[in-house]
Coordinates of C-alpha atoms and ligand atoms in Angstrom, one line a residue:
M1 CA 6.9 -89.2 -5.8
A2 CA 8.1 -86.3 -7.9
M3 CA 11.3 -85.0 -6.5
T4 CA 13.3 -81.9 -7.2
T5 CA 17.0 -81.4 -6.3
T6 CA 18.1 -77.9 -5.5
T7 CA 21.4 -76.2 -4.9
D8 CA 22.1 -73.8 -2.1
P9 CA 24.3 -71.0 -3.3
R10 CA 27.1 -70.1 -0.8
P11 CA 29.1 -66.9 -0.6
S12 CA 31.5 -67.1 -3.4
G13 CA 34.5 -64.7 -3.3
R14 CA 33.7 -64.1 -7.0
G15 CA 32.2 -60.6 -6.8
S16 CA 28.5 -60.5 -6.4
L17 CA 27.9 -63.9 -8.0
P18 CA 26.9 -66.7 -5.7
S19 CA 28.8 -70.0 -6.2
P20 CA 27.1 -73.3 -6.8
A21 CA 27.0 -75.7 -3.9
V22 CA 25.6 -78.8 -2.3
T23 CA 22.5 -80.4 -3.7
T24 CA 19.7 -81.7 -1.6
S25 CA 16.7 -83.7 -2.6
Y26 CA 13.2 -82.6 -1.5
P27 CA 9.8 -84.2 -1.8
K28 CA 7.3 -81.5 -3.0
D29 CA 5.7 -81.1 0.4
K30 CA 9.0 -79.9 1.7
I31 CA 9.2 -77.1 -0.8
N32 CA 8.1 -73.9 0.9
V33 CA 5.9 -71.6 -1.2
V34 CA 5.4 -68.3 0.6
L35 CA 2.8 -65.9 -0.8
L36 CA 2.8 -62.3 0.6
E37 CA 0.5 -59.2 0.3
G38 CA -2.7 -61.1 0.1
V39 CA -2.1 -62.9 -3.3
H40 CA -5.5 -64.1 -4.5
D41 CA -6.4 -67.6 -3.1
R42 CA -6.3 -69.0 -6.6
G43 CA -2.5 -69.0 -6.3
R44 CA -2.6 -71.0 -3.1
T45 CA -5.0 -73.5 -4.5
L46 CA -2.9 -74.2 -7.5
F47 CA 0.2 -74.8 -5.5
E48 CA -1.6 -77.0 -2.9
S49 CA -3.3 -79.0 -5.6
E50 CA 0.2 -80.0 -6.8
G51 CA 1.3 -81.0 -3.4
F52 CA 3.4 -78.0 -2.4
R53 CA 3.4 -76.5 1.1
V54 CA 2.0 -73.0 1.0
E55 CA 2.2 -70.2 3.6
S56 CA 0.2 -67.0 3.0
H57 CA 0.6 -63.6 4.5
P58 CA -2.0 -60.8 4.1
A59 CA 0.5 -57.9 4.1
S60 CA 4.0 -57.1 3.1
P61 CA 6.3 -58.0 6.0
D62 CA 8.7 -55.6 7.7
P63 CA 12.4 -56.0 6.6
Q64 CA 13.3 -58.2 9.6
R65 CA 10.3 -60.6 9.0
L66 CA 11.1 -60.6 5.3
R67 CA 14.6 -61.8 6.1
E68 CA 13.2 -64.6 8.2
I69 CA 10.8 -65.6 5.4
L70 CA 13.6 -65.5 2.8
A71 CA 15.8 -67.7 4.9
G72 CA 13.4 -70.7 4.3
A73 CA 11.4 -69.9 1.1
H74 CA 11.9 -71.9 -2.1
V75 CA 9.3 -69.9 -4.0
L76 CA 8.2 -66.4 -3.1
G77 CA 5.1 -64.6 -4.3
I78 CA 4.9 -60.8 -3.8
R79 CA 2.9 -57.9 -5.2
S80 CA 4.1 -54.3 -5.6
K81 CA 4.9 -53.4 -1.9
T82 CA 7.5 -56.0 -1.1
H83 CA 11.0 -55.0 -2.3
L84 CA 13.7 -57.5 -3.1
P85 CA 17.0 -55.7 -3.5
A86 CA 20.3 -57.5 -4.0
D87 CA 21.0 -57.9 -0.3
A88 CA 17.6 -59.5 0.4
L89 CA 18.2 -62.0 -2.4
A90 CA 21.6 -62.8 -1.0
A91 CA 19.9 -63.8 2.2
A92 CA 17.6 -66.3 0.4
P93 CA 19.8 -69.4 0.0
R94 CA 17.0 -71.7 -1.0
L95 CA 15.0 -69.4 -3.3
L96 CA 14.3 -71.0 -6.7
A97 CA 12.0 -68.4 -8.2
V98 CA 10.0 -65.2 -7.5
G99 CA 6.5 -64.5 -8.7
C100 CA 5.4 -60.9 -8.9
F101 CA 1.6 -61.3 -8.7
C102 CA 1.1 -57.9 -10.5
I103 CA 2.2 -56.2 -13.7
G104 CA 5.4 -54.4 -12.7
T105 CA 8.7 -56.0 -11.5
D106 CA 10.6 -52.8 -10.5
Q107 CA 10.4 -53.9 -6.9
V108 CA 12.9 -56.8 -7.5
D109 CA 16.6 -56.4 -8.4
L110 CA 16.2 -58.4 -11.6
R111 CA 19.8 -58.4 -12.5
S112 CA 20.9 -59.7 -9.1
A113 CA 18.1 -62.4 -9.2
A114 CA 19.4 -63.5 -12.6
S115 CA 22.9 -63.7 -11.4
R116 CA 21.7 -66.1 -8.8
G117 CA 19.8 -68.2 -11.2
I118 CA 16.4 -67.0 -9.8
P119 CA 13.8 -66.4 -12.5
V120 CA 11.3 -63.7 -11.8
F121 CA 7.8 -64.0 -13.3
N122 CA 4.9 -61.5 -13.6
S123 CA 1.5 -61.2 -15.3
P124 CA 1.7 -58.4 -17.8
F125 CA -1.8 -59.0 -19.2
G126 CA -3.8 -60.4 -16.2
N127 CA -5.8 -57.2 -15.9
T128 CA -6.2 -56.4 -19.6
R129 CA -9.9 -57.2 -19.7
S130 CA -10.6 -55.1 -16.6
V131 CA -9.1 -52.0 -18.1
A132 CA -11.0 -52.6 -21.4
E133 CA -14.3 -52.9 -19.5
L134 CA -13.7 -49.7 -17.5
T135 CA -12.9 -47.9 -20.8
V136 CA -16.2 -49.0 -22.4
A137 CA -18.1 -48.1 -19.2
E138 CA -16.6 -44.6 -19.4
A139 CA -17.3 -44.2 -23.1
I140 CA -21.0 -44.7 -22.3
A141 CA -21.0 -42.7 -19.1
L142 CA -19.4 -39.7 -20.9
H143 CA -22.0 -39.9 -23.7
R144 CA -24.8 -39.9 -21.2
R145 CA -23.3 -37.4 -18.8
L146 CA -23.9 -40.0 -16.1
T147 CA -21.7 -38.5 -13.4
V148 CA -23.1 -35.0 -13.9
K149 CA -26.7 -36.4 -13.6
S150 CA -25.7 -38.5 -10.6
E151 CA -24.0 -35.7 -8.7
A152 CA -26.9 -33.3 -9.4
L153 CA -29.4 -35.9 -8.0
H154 CA -27.2 -36.4 -4.9
R155 CA -27.7 -32.7 -4.4
G156 CA -31.4 -33.0 -4.8
A157 CA -31.7 -31.6 -8.4
W158 CA -34.1 -33.6 -10.6
D159 CA -32.9 -32.9 -14.2
K160 CA -34.6 -35.2 -16.7
S161 CA -33.4 -33.3 -19.7
A162 CA -31.9 -35.3 -22.7
E163 CA -29.7 -32.4 -23.6
G164 CA -26.1 -33.6 -24.4
A165 CA -27.0 -37.3 -23.9
H166 CA -26.3 -39.7 -26.7
E167 CA -26.3 -43.4 -27.4
V168 CA -22.8 -44.8 -28.3
R169 CA -24.3 -46.9 -31.1
G170 CA -23.2 -45.5 -34.4
R171 CA -20.6 -43.2 -32.8
T172 CA -16.9 -43.5 -33.7
L173 CA -14.4 -44.7 -31.1
G174 CA -10.7 -43.9 -31.9
I175 CA -8.2 -46.1 -30.2
V176 CA -4.6 -45.0 -29.9
G177 CA -2.4 -48.0 -29.3
Y178 CA -4.0 -51.2 -30.6
G179 CA -2.2 -53.6 -28.3
H180 CA -3.7 -56.0 -25.7
I181 CA -6.0 -53.5 -24.1
G182 CA -6.8 -51.4 -27.2
S183 CA -7.8 -54.4 -29.2
Q184 CA -10.0 -55.7 -26.4
V185 CA -11.7 -52.3 -26.3
S186 CA -12.2 -52.6 -30.0
V187 CA -14.1 -55.9 -29.7
L188 CA -16.3 -54.7 -26.9
A189 CA -17.1 -51.3 -28.6
E190 CA -18.1 -53.0 -31.9
A191 CA -20.4 -55.3 -30.0
M192 CA -22.3 -52.2 -28.8
G193 CA -22.6 -50.9 -32.4
M194 CA -19.7 -48.4 -32.3
R195 CA -17.5 -47.7 -35.4
V196 CA -13.9 -48.3 -34.4
V197 CA -10.8 -46.6 -35.9
Y198 CA -7.4 -46.9 -34.5
Y199 CA -3.8 -45.8 -34.9
D200 CA -0.7 -47.8 -33.8
V201 CA 3.0 -47.3 -34.7
L202 CA 3.2 -51.0 -35.6
P203 CA 1.0 -52.7 -38.2
K204 CA -1.8 -54.5 -36.2
L205 CA -4.4 -56.9 -37.5
P206 CA -7.8 -55.1 -37.3
L207 CA -10.3 -57.1 -35.3
G208 CA -13.9 -57.3 -36.6
N209 CA -14.6 -54.2 -38.7
A210 CA -12.1 -51.9 -37.0
R211 CA -10.2 -49.6 -39.4
P212 CA -6.6 -48.7 -39.0
L213 CA -5.9 -45.1 -39.8
R214 CA -2.5 -43.7 -41.0
S215 CA -1.9 -41.1 -38.3
L216 CA -2.8 -40.0 -34.9
G217 CA -4.2 -36.9 -36.4
E218 CA -6.8 -38.8 -38.5
V219 CA -8.0 -40.6 -35.4
L220 CA -8.4 -37.4 -33.5
E221 CA -10.3 -35.8 -36.4
Q222 CA -12.7 -38.7 -37.0
S223 CA -13.6 -39.8 -33.5
D224 CA -16.4 -38.9 -31.1
V225 CA -14.4 -40.5 -28.3
V226 CA -10.7 -41.1 -28.3
T227 CA -9.2 -43.6 -25.9
L228 CA -5.4 -44.0 -25.2
H229 CA -3.8 -47.4 -24.7
V230 CA -0.1 -46.7 -25.4
P231 CA 2.9 -47.4 -23.0
A232 CA 4.8 -44.6 -21.3
T233 CA 7.8 -44.0 -23.6
A234 CA 9.7 -41.1 -25.0
S235 CA 7.5 -41.2 -28.1
T236 CA 4.2 -41.1 -26.1
E237 CA 5.2 -38.4 -23.6
R238 CA 2.5 -35.7 -23.9
M239 CA 1.5 -37.1 -27.2
I240 CA -1.9 -35.5 -26.5
G241 CA -1.2 -31.7 -26.0
A242 CA -2.9 -28.5 -27.0
A243 CA -2.3 -29.0 -30.8
Q244 CA -3.8 -32.6 -30.7
L245 CA -6.8 -31.6 -28.6
A246 CA -7.5 -28.8 -31.1
R247 CA -7.8 -31.4 -33.8
M248 CA -10.5 -33.3 -32.0
K249 CA -14.2 -32.9 -33.0
P250 CA -16.0 -30.2 -31.0
G251 CA -17.7 -31.9 -28.0
A252 CA -15.7 -35.1 -28.4
F253 CA -14.5 -37.0 -25.3
L254 CA -11.0 -38.2 -24.3
I255 CA -10.2 -41.2 -22.1
N256 CA -6.8 -41.9 -20.6
N257 CA -6.5 -45.2 -18.9
A258 CA -2.9 -45.7 -20.0
R259 CA -0.2 -43.6 -18.3
G260 CA -0.3 -40.0 -16.8
S261 CA 2.7 -38.9 -18.9
V262 CA 0.8 -39.3 -22.2
V263 CA -1.5 -36.3 -21.8
D264 CA -0.7 -32.6 -21.2
V265 CA -3.2 -32.2 -18.3
P266 CA -3.3 -28.4 -18.2
A267 CA -4.0 -28.3 -21.9
L268 CA -6.8 -30.9 -21.4
A269 CA -8.2 -28.9 -18.5
S270 CA -8.3 -25.7 -20.7
A271 CA -10.1 -27.5 -23.6
L272 CA -12.7 -28.8 -21.1
R273 CA -13.2 -25.5 -19.4
E274 CA -13.6 -23.7 -22.7
G275 CA -16.2 -26.3 -23.8
R276 CA -14.1 -27.5 -26.8
L277 CA -14.3 -31.0 -25.5
G278 CA -17.5 -32.6 -24.1
G279 CA -15.8 -34.4 -21.2
A280 CA -13.0 -36.7 -20.3
A281 CA -12.1 -39.7 -18.1
S282 CA -8.7 -40.3 -16.5
D283 CA -7.5 -43.2 -14.4
V284 CA -3.8 -42.1 -14.5
F285 CA -2.0 -38.9 -13.7
P286 CA 1.5 -37.4 -14.1
V287 CA 1.8 -37.4 -10.3
E288 CA -0.2 -39.9 -8.3
P289 CA -0.4 -40.1 -4.5
S290 CA 1.7 -42.9 -3.0
G291 CA -1.2 -44.0 -0.8
K292 CA -4.4 -43.1 1.1
H293 CA -2.4 -40.7 3.4
E294 CA -1.6 -38.4 0.5
A295 CA -4.2 -36.0 -1.0
F296 CA -4.8 -35.9 -4.8
A297 CA -4.7 -32.7 -6.7
S298 CA -5.2 -32.1 -10.5
E299 CA -6.3 -29.3 -12.8
L300 CA -9.1 -31.7 -13.8
C301 CA -10.7 -31.7 -10.3
G302 CA -14.1 -30.1 -10.2
L303 CA -14.6 -30.0 -14.0
S304 CA -18.0 -31.0 -15.4
N305 CA -18.4 -34.4 -17.1
V306 CA -14.9 -35.4 -16.1
I307 CA -14.6 -38.9 -14.6
L308 CA -11.6 -39.3 -12.3
T309 CA -10.6 -42.7 -10.9
P310 CA -7.5 -43.5 -8.7
H311 CA -5.6 -45.8 -11.1
I312 CA -8.1 -48.7 -10.6
G313 CA -8.3 -49.7 -14.3
G314 CA -7.0 -53.1 -13.6
S315 CA -8.2 -53.4 -10.0
T316 CA -10.9 -56.1 -10.0
A317 CA -11.3 -59.4 -8.2
E318 CA -11.3 -61.2 -11.6
A319 CA -8.0 -59.5 -12.5
Q320 CA -6.5 -60.6 -9.2
A321 CA -7.6 -64.2 -9.8
S322 CA -6.4 -64.1 -13.4
I323 CA -3.0 -62.7 -12.3
A324 CA -2.7 -65.4 -9.5
E325 CA -3.5 -68.2 -12.0
D326 CA -1.1 -66.8 -14.6
V327 CA 1.9 -66.3 -12.2
A328 CA 1.3 -69.5 -10.2
T329 CA 1.2 -71.5 -13.5
K330 CA 4.5 -70.0 -14.6
L331 CA 6.1 -70.7 -11.3
L332 CA 4.8 -74.3 -11.3
S333 CA 6.0 -74.8 -14.8
F334 CA 9.5 -73.7 -13.7
V335 CA 9.6 -75.7 -10.4
N336 CA 8.1 -78.9 -12.0
R337 CA 9.6 -78.8 -15.5
G338 CA 12.3 -76.2 -15.5
S339 CA 10.5 -74.0 -18.1
T340 CA 11.3 -70.3 -17.8
T341 CA 8.7 -69.1 -20.3
G342 CA 7.4 -65.7 -19.2
S343 CA 10.4 -64.9 -17.0
V344 CA 11.5 -61.2 -17.2
N345 CA 15.1 -61.7 -16.2
V346 CA 16.6 -65.0 -17.3
P347 CA 16.7 -66.7 -20.7
E348 CA 13.2 -68.1 -21.7
V349 CA 13.2 -71.8 -22.4
E350 CA 9.9 -73.6 -23.0
L351 CA 10.3 -77.3 -22.1
P352 CA 8.1 -80.3 -22.7
D353 CA 7.3 -82.7 -19.9
Q354 CA 10.1 -85.0 -19.1
P355 CA 9.9 -87.9 -21.5
M356 CA 8.7 -91.3 -20.2
P357 CA 11.1 -94.3 -20.5
S358 CA 11.0 -96.2 -23.7
G359 CA 8.5 -99.1 -23.5
G360 CA 7.1 -97.6 -20.3
A361 CA 9.7 -99.6 -18.2
G362 CA 12.5 -98.3 -16.0
A363 CA 13.1 -94.8 -14.7
R364 CA 12.4 -91.8 -17.0
P365 CA 15.3 -89.5 -17.9
H366 CA 16.5 -87.0 -15.3
R367 CA 16.4 -83.4 -16.2
V368 CA 19.5 -81.3 -15.3
L369 CA 18.8 -77.5 -15.2
H370 CA 22.0 -75.4 -15.3
F371 CA 22.2 -71.6 -15.0
H372 CA 25.7 -70.3 -15.8
R373 CA 27.5 -67.1 -16.5
N374 CA 27.1 -66.3 -20.2
V375 CA 30.8 -66.3 -21.2
P376 CA 32.4 -68.1 -24.1
G377 CA 33.4 -71.7 -23.6
V378 CA 30.9 -72.9 -21.0
L379 CA 29.0 -75.0 -23.5
S380 CA 32.1 -76.7 -24.9
T381 CA 33.3 -77.4 -21.3
M382 CA 29.9 -79.0 -20.6
H383 CA 30.0 -81.0 -23.8
G384 CA 33.6 -82.1 -22.9
L385 CA 32.3 -83.3 -19.6
I386 CA 29.4 -85.2 -21.2
A387 CA 31.8 -86.8 -23.7
R388 CA 34.3 -87.8 -20.9
L389 CA 31.5 -89.4 -18.9
G390 CA 30.1 -91.1 -22.0
A391 CA 26.8 -89.9 -20.7
N392 CA 23.5 -90.6 -22.6
V393 CA 21.8 -87.2 -23.2
S394 CA 18.5 -87.5 -25.0
A395 CA 17.7 -83.7 -25.3
E396 CA 19.5 -80.4 -24.8
Y397 CA 18.0 -77.0 -24.7
L398 CA 20.0 -73.7 -24.5
R399 CA 19.2 -70.0 -24.3
T400 CA 21.2 -67.0 -23.2
K401 CA 20.2 -63.6 -22.1
D402 CA 22.6 -60.8 -21.1
E403 CA 24.9 -62.2 -18.5
V404 CA 23.1 -65.5 -17.9
G405 CA 22.9 -68.8 -19.9
Y406 CA 20.4 -71.6 -19.2
V407 CA 21.0 -75.1 -20.4
V408 CA 18.7 -78.0 -19.8
L409 CA 19.7 -81.6 -20.4
D410 CA 17.5 -84.7 -20.3
V411 CA 19.9 -87.5 -19.3
D412 CA 19.9 -91.2 -18.5
P413 CA 19.1 -91.5 -14.8
T414 CA 22.5 -93.3 -14.1
D415 CA 24.3 -90.3 -15.7
A416 CA 22.5 -87.5 -13.7
G417 CA 24.7 -87.7 -10.6
P418 CA 28.1 -87.6 -12.3
I419 CA 26.9 -84.8 -14.7
L420 CA 25.6 -82.8 -11.7
A421 CA 28.9 -83.2 -9.9
G422 CA 30.9 -82.2 -13.0
L423 CA 28.7 -79.2 -13.7
R424 CA 29.2 -78.0 -10.1
E425 CA 32.9 -77.9 -10.7
I426 CA 32.6 -75.5 -13.8
P427 CA 33.6 -72.1 -12.5
E428 CA 30.9 -70.3 -14.5
T429 CA 28.1 -72.4 -12.9
I430 CA 25.6 -70.3 -11.0
R431 CA 23.1 -73.0 -10.0
V432 CA 22.2 -76.6 -10.9
R433 CA 19.0 -78.4 -10.2
V434 CA 17.9 -81.9 -11.1
L435 CA 14.3 -83.1 -11.7
W436 CA 13.2 -86.7 -11.8
Ligands
LIG1 P1 0.6 -53.3 -25.2 O1 2.0 -53.2 -25.2 O2 -0.1 -54.6 -25.4 O3 0.0 -52.2 -26.3 C1 0.5 -50.9 -26.5 C2 0.4 -50.6 -27.9 O4 0.7 -49.2 -28.1 C3 1.3 -51.4 -28.9 O5 0.5 -52.0 -29.9 C4 2.3 -50.4 -29.4 O6 2.7 -50.7 -30.7 C5 1.4 -49.1 -29.4 N1 2.2 -47.9 -29.4 C6 3.4 -47.7 -28.8 N2 3.8 -46.4 -29.0 C7 2.8 -45.8 -29.7 C8 2.6 -44.5 -30.3 N3 3.5 -43.5 -30.1 N4 1.5 -44.3 -31.0 C9 0.6 -45.3 -31.2 N5 0.7 -46.5 -30.7 C10 1.8 -46.8 -30.0 O7 0.1 -52.6 -23.8 P2 -1.3 -52.9 -23.1 O8 -1.2 -54.0 -22.2 O9 -2.4 -52.8 -24.1 O10 -1.3 -51.5 -22.1 C11 -1.5 -50.2 -22.7 C12 -1.3 -49.2 -21.6 O11 -2.2 -49.4 -20.5 C13 0.1 -49.2 -20.9 O12 0.5 -47.8 -20.8 C14 -0.2 -49.7 -19.6 O13 0.8 -49.2 -18.6 C15 -1.6 -49.2 -19.3 N6 -2.3 -50.0 -18.2 C16 -3.0 -49.3 -17.3 C17 -3.7 -49.9 -16.3 C18 -4.5 -49.1 -15.4 O14 -4.7 -49.6 -14.2 N7 -5.1 -48.0 -15.7 C19 -3.6 -51.4 -16.1 C20 -2.8 -52.0 -17.2 C21 -2.2 -51.3 -18.2

């Protein structure tokens, strides 16, 4: 049976850092995977198919219940509502890894988790396709004045006029930010016969027949519909203001499914009211309600041919399934193999499966996973230990990031116990785990 050996960090007397401690062996069905906030079932299925014990909760627990859960969880899956500050992580002695089954990781004290040797994983691109599809739907809806026609008919007004309605075929789509979402939009738009131009601060390979332009201004001037897919940074803050809107074609459309800070909303509302733009769609706003209990207000409310959506660009069942698959796969890869690829807070080390014994006979090498404080001398202490033991190490992997280092050793099974005991004695050791 596949086994994993974990350490239980104890209070340390070394500032906020936990100290390494006793190791205990577990069969996989004794590893508690706890999934909170209604993580999509795909996550549960993946863990169960590998023999792990899974407990699911539909909501975010209150702080007291969270403490109880953390006392026994080896792997914790959360979404955006469950917060894991340093004191919560300190109360999680068995916690090996945290999965944020969402895009953001602000809800976790990442530095504290790293200092305890707890990798945190997320799914930055699990909802990319959903945002791209919404954008394409809006490009068509704006060209056909769909929401205007629909609202009128709801009020009983039968207006069959073709005035102001266009096909998107042959029209020019301008993409600002040709990253994961922007490039997906590019592919979908071309499939509908649109011409695609784009602007990105970095050189990006054009997909299909898309054409990179040299400036934002050129994109604004040439496009019938401009769609924004840039991150919220100092350089993108209000990058679309009155001056940029004035450069857009008369009657063109603007779509913002990126971040609220990117557009000067009062300037956009003026351009729409004055009929200089033909319409707009926005999924994101400078100030967004924190939940259903708070009302939404914006200068864009009530304007004609303006589609407003409550930050649902990435909110689809498919995105939730894709996020669950992505994060569960990263967590499994860490628990089973020690790989930290995709972690946002500890050094990323991609590991192959543990090698099989030569000739297929005997036990395969044991894998020692060692998180330590990233200070000079730790590696030489480790190598001194290995030399003293005369241990047979078949592979060694090392990466460091900020205050944490991560070393992985594939060792002869007879050497694993002594190496483990020796590593625990190194003062900089945060956590050691052995896989076999
Ligand atoms: P990404 O990082 O893959 O792509 C962003 C692109 O913007 C990069 O190619 C970057 O070089 C470019 N860029 C950065 N600054 C720029 C500037 N000043 N001018 C032009 N290009 C610039 O990000 P991804 O995944 O495509 O996401 C894009 C945006 O979509 C982000 O703001 C993200 O927060 C937002 N988003 C919104 C969702 C929603 O629910 N509405 C869901 C997911 C993401």
